[in-house]
Coordinates of C-alpha atoms in Angstrom, one line a residue:
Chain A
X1 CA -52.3 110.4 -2.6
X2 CA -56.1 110.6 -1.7
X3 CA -58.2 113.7 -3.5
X4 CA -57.9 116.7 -0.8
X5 CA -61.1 118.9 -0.3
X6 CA -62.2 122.3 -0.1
X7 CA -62.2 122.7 3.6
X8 CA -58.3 120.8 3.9
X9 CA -57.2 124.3 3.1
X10 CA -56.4 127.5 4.4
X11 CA -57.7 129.6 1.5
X12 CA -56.3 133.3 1.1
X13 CA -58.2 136.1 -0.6
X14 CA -56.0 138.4 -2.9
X15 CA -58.2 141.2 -4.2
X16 CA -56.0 144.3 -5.0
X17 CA -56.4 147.5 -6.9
X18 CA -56.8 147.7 -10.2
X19 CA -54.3 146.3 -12.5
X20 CA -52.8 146.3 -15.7
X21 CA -53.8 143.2 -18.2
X22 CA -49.9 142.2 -19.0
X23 CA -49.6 142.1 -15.0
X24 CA -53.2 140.2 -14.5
X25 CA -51.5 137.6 -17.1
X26 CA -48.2 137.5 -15.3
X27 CA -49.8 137.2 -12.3
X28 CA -51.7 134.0 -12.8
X29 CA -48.2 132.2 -14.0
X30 CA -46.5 133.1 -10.6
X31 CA -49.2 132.5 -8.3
X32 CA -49.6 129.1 -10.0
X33 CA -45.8 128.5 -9.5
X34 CA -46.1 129.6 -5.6
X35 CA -49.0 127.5 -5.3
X36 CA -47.3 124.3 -6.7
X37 CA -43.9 124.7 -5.1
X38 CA -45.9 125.6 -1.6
X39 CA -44.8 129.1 -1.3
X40 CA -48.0 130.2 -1.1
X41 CA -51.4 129.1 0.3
X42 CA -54.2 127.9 -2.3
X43 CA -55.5 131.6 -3.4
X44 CA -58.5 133.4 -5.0
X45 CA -57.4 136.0 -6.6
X46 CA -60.6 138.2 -7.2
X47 CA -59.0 140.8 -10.4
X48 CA -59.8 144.0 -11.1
X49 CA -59.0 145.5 -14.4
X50 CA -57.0 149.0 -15.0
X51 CA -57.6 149.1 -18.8
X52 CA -59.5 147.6 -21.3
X53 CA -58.8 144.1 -23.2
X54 CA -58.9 141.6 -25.3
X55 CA -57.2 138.1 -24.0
X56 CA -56.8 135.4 -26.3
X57 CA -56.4 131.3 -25.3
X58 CA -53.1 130.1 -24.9
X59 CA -53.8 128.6 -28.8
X60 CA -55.4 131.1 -30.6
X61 CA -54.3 132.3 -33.6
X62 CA -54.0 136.2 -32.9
X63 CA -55.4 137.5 -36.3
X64 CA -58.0 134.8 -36.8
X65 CA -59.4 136.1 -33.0
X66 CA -58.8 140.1 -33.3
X67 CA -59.3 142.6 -35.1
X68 CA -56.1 144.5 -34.7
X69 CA -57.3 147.7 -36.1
X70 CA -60.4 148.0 -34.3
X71 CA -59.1 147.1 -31.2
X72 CA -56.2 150.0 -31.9
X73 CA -58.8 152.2 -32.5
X74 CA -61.0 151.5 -29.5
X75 CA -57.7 151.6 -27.0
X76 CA -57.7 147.6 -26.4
X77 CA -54.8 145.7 -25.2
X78 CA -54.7 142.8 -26.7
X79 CA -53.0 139.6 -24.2
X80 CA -52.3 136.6 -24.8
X81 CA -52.9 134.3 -21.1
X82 CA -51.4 131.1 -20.3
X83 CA -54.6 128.9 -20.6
X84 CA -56.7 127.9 -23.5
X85 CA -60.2 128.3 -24.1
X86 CA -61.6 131.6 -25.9
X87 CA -61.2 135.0 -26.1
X88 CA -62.7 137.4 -23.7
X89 CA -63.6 141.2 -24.3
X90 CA -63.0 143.0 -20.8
X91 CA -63.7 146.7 -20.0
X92 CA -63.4 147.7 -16.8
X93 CA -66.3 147.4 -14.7
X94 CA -67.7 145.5 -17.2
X95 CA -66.5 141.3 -16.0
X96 CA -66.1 139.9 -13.1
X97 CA -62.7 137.9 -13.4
X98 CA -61.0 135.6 -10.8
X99 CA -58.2 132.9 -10.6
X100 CA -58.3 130.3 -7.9
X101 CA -55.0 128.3 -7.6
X102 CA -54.6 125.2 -5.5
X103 CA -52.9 121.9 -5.6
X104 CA -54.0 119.2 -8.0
X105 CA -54.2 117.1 -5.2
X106 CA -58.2 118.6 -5.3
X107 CA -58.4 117.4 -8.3
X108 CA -57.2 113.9 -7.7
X109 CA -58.4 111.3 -10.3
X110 CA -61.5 113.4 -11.7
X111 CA -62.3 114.0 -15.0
X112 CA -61.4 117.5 -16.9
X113 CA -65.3 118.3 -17.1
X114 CA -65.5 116.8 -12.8
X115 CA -62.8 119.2 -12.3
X116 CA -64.7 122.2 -13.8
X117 CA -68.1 121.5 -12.3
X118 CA -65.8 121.0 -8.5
X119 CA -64.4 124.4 -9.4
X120 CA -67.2 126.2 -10.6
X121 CA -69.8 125.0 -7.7
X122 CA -69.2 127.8 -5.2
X123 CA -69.7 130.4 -7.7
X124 CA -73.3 128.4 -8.4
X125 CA -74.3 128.5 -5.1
X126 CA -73.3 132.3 -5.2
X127 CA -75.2 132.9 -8.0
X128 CA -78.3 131.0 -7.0
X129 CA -77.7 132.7 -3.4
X130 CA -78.2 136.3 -5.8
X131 CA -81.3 134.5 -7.4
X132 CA -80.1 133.4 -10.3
X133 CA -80.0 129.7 -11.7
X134 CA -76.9 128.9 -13.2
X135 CA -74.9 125.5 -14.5
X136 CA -71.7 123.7 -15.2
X137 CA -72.1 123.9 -18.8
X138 CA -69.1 121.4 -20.2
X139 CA -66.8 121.8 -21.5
X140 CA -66.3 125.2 -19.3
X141 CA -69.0 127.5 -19.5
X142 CA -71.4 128.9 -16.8
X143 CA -74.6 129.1 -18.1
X144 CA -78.5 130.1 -17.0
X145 CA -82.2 130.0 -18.6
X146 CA -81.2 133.3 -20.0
X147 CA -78.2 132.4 -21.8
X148 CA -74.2 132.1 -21.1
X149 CA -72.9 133.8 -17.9
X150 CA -69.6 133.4 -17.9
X151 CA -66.4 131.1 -19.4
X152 CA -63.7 128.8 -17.2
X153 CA -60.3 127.3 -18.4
X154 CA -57.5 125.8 -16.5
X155 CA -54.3 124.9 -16.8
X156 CA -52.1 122.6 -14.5
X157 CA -48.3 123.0 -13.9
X158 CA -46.0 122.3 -11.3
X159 CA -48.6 120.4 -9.1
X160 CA -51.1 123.0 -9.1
X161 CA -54.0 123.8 -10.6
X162 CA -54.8 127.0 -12.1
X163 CA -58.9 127.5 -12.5
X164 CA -59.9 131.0 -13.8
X165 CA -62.8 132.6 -15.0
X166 CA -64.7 135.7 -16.6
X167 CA -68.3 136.4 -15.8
X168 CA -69.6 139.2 -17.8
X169 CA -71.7 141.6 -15.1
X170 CA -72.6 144.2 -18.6
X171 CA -71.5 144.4 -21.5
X172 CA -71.2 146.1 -25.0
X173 CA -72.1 143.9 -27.4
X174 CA -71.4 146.2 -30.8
X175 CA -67.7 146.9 -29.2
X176 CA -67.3 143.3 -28.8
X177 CA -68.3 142.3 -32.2
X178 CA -66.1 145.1 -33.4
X179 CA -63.0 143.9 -32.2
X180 CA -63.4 139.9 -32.1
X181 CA -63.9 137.9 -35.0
X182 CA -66.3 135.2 -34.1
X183 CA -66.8 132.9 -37.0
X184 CA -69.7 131.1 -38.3
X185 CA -68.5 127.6 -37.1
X186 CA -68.0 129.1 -33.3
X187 CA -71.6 129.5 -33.8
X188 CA -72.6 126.8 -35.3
X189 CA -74.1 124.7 -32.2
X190 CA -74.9 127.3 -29.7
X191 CA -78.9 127.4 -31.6
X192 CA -78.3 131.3 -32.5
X193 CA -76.8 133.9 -35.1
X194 CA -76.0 136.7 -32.9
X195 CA -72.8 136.4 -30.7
X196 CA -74.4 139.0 -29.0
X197 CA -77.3 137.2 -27.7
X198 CA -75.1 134.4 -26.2
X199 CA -74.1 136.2 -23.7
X200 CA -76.5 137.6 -20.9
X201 CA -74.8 139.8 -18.3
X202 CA -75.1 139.6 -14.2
X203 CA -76.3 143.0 -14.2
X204 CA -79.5 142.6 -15.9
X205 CA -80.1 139.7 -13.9
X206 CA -79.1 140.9 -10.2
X207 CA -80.1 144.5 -10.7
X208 CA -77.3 144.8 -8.1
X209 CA -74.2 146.7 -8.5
X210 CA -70.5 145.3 -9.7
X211 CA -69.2 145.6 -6.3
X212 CA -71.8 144.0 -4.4
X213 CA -72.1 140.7 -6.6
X214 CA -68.6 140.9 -5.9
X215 CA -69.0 140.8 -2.1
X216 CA -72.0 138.3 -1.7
X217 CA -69.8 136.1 -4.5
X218 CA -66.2 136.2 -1.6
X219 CA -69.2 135.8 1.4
X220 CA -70.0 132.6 0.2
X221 CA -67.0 131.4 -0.9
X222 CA -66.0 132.2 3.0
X223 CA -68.9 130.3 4.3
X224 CA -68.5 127.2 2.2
X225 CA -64.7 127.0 2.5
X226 CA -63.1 129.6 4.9
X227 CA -60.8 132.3 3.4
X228 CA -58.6 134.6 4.8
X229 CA -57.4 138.6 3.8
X230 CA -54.0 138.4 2.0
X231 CA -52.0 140.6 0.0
X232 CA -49.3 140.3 -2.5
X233 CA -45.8 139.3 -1.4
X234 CA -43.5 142.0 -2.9
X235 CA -41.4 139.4 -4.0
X236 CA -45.1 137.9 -5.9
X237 CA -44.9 141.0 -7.3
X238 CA -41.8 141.3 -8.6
X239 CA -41.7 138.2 -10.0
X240 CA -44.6 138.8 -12.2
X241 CA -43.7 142.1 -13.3
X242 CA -40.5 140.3 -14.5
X243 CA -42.6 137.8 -16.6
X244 CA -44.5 141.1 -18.1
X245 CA -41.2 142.5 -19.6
X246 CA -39.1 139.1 -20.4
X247 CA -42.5 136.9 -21.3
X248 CA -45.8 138.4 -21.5
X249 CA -45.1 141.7 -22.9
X250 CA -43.1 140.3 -25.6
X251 CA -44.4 140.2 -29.3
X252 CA -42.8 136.8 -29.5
X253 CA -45.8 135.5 -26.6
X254 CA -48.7 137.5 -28.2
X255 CA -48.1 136.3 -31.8
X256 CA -46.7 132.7 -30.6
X257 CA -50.0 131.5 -32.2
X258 CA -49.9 134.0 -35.3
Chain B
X1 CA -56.0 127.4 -46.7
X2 CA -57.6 127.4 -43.4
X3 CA -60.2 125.3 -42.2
X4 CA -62.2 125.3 -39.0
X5 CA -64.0 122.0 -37.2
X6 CA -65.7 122.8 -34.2
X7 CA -66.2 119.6 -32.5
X8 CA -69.5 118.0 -31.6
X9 CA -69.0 119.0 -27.4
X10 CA -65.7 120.0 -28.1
X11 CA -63.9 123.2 -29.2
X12 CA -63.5 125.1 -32.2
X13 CA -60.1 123.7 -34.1
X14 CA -58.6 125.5 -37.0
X15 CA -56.3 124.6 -39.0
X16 CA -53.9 126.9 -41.9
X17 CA -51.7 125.4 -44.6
X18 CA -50.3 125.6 -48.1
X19 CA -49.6 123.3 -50.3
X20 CA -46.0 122.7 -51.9
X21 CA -44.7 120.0 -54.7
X22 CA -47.8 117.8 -53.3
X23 CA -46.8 118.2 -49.4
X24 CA -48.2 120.1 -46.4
X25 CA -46.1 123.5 -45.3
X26 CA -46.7 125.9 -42.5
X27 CA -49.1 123.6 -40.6
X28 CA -50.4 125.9 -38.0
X29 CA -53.0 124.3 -35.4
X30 CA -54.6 127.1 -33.4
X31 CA -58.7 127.5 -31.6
X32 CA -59.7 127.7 -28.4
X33 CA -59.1 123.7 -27.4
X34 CA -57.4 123.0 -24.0
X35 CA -54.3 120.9 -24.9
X36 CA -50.8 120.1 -22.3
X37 CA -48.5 120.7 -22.2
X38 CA -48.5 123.6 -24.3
X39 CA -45.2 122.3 -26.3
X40 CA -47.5 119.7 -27.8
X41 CA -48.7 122.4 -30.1
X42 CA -45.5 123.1 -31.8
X43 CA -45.3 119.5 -31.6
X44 CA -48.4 119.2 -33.5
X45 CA -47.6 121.1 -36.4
X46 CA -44.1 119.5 -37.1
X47 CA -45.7 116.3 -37.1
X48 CA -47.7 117.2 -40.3
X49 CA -45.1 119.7 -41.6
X50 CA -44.1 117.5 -44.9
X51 CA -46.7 114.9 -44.9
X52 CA -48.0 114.2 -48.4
X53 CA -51.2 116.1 -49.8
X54 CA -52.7 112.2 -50.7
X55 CA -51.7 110.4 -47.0
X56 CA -55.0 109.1 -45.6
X57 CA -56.7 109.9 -42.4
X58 CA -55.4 107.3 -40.5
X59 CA -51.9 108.1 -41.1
X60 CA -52.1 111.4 -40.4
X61 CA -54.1 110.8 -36.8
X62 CA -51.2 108.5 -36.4
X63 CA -48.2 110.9 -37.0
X64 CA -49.8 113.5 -34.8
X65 CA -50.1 110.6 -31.7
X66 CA -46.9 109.6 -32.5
X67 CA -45.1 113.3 -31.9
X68 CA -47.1 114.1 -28.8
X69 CA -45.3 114.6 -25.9
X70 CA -45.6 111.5 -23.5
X71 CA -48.6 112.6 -20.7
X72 CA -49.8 115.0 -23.1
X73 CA -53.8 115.8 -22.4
X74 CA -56.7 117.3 -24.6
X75 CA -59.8 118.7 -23.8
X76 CA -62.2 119.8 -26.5
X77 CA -59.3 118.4 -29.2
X78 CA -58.2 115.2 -30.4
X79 CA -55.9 113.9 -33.6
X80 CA -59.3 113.0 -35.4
X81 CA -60.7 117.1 -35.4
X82 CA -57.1 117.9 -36.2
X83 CA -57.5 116.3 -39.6
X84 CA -60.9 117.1 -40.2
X85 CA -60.1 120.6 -39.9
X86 CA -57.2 120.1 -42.1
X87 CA -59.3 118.4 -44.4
X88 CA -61.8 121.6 -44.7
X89 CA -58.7 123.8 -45.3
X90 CA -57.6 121.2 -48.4
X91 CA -61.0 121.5 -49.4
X92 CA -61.3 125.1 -49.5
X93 CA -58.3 125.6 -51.3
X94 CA -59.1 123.2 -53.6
X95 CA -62.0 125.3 -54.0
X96 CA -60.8 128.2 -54.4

């Protein structure tokens, strides 16, 4: 089987109302499975967020990464998502999140870190179209002159390819710190003390508001690959708000990595 | 104990243990790596589960290769971080 590219598909854009976290999670499992098992089209799914979170790596231990209390206290959800990678503080408003899911047959015989700079180079151009100068940062960041943009991970089942990742457009920094507990060896090659300071948001850099990044990001992933308006299936739906109660919801998923 | 190892280009590994009658017990492998399938990790921990507190290095990167599942792929992990991180966690309680 030869690698497929961008343009061999008939992309769909799902970009629905906001959402609950638990469903965002449970949605990424069975659009992945309709992907794989060709129910569905290769999909960006653009998310917005309903509530606050926190969502931990498919690996991380739960009360090394959170601070239950604060989090409790602040009104966070804390997820756990079917990927690895790091935790990501999302307010609403506050990221800009999104899921692409296609079949590995685009990623054909590359490399994990090829795969992520293929995935990640339409939201370059986007961001260089919005003026800003951004990189593939291995092993899955998105990164600029001013600091990190943004975070990938992926995870492959079924034949298909899951790619997702948070951008942070602003941010609150203390919150952040408040609830996640980012120790000294996280920090230990990124060249600075302050967590804080890693991370330097699309806001301050575009000047523009959420929503339009948003729409110059989808017009050029239209121009460079075609995409279409799509919905949700009902049956999508219902699917994943099955794997919220029997799965994602569970304690048993959240602590899995105690 | 716990003991962290971020990687040099990779991901931050950590690694919690105790120590009974001279032998690892409740080796729990956790950090932000990318590893598949995700029944590898369970897989992981068993493999040490037991292993005695004086094995070297070599034996225990070979006990965790030997209990991955087969097609199993890491990304910012490998059986080499594992034990260093486990090695930081011995260290630390040793410490302590």
């Amino acid at each position: 089987m030869s690698r497929s590219d961008w343009r061999a598909h008939d992309w769909r854009l799902i970009h629905a109302a906001p959402q609950p976290p638990l469903l965002h999670m449970a949605l990424d499992e069975a659009l992945l499975d309709a992907v794989g098992s060709g129910r569905r089209q290769p999909t960006l799914r653009l998310w917005e967020w309903a509530a606050p979170a926190v969502v931990i790596g498919r690996f991380q231990s739960l009360r090394n990464e959170v601070d239950g209390d604060a989090a409790q206290r602040h009104g966070i959800e804390v997820v756990r998502r079917i990927s690895g990678g790091g935790a990501m503080f999302i307010e609403p408003g506050n990221t800009i999140t999104y899921s692409i899911y296609t079949p590995l047959a685009m990623v054909e015989g590359l490399s994990f870190q090829e795969s992520y700079a293929l995935m990640d180079s339409w939201v370059l151009e986007a961001l260089r179209e919005l003026g800003i100068e951004a990189w593939y940062q291995p092993l899955n960041d998105i990164a600029s002159n001013a600091g990190k943009i943004g975070g990938a991970a992926q995870t492959r089942r079924g034949g298909a390819l899951l790619h997702h990742v948070t951008m942070a457009y602003d941010i609150d920094a203390a919150k952040m710190l408040d609830v996640l507990r980012i120790g000294r060896e996280k920090l230990s090659d990124k060249g600075t003390a302050s967590a804080a300071k890693r991370v330097d948001p699309l806001r301050s850099q575009t000047g523009l508001p959420r929503e339009v990044v948003v729409e110059r990001m989808l017009a050029t992933f239209r121009r460079l690959h075609g995409l279409t308006d799509d919905q949700l299936r009902d049956h999508e739906l219902a699917q994943a708000q099955a794997l919220v109660r029997d799965k994602f919801g569970t304690a048993a998923w959240l602590a899995d990595v105690p | 104990m716990h003991g962290e190892y971020k990687m040099p280009g990779g991901k931050l590994v950590v690694v919690d243990l105790a120590l009974r009658d001279g032998r690892f017990e409740g080796v729990r492998l956790s950090g932000d790596f990318f590893l598949e399938p995700d029944a590898a990790l369970p897989a992981i921990n068993a493999a040490l589960e037991g292993q005695p507190a004086d094995a070297g290095d070599d034996a225990l990167v070979a006990a965790i290769d030997a209990a991955l599942p087969a097609g199993t792929t890491m990304y910012g992990i490998s059986s080499a971080a594992i034990v260093v991180a486990l090695r930081r966690a011995l260290h630390e309680g040793a410490a302590a």
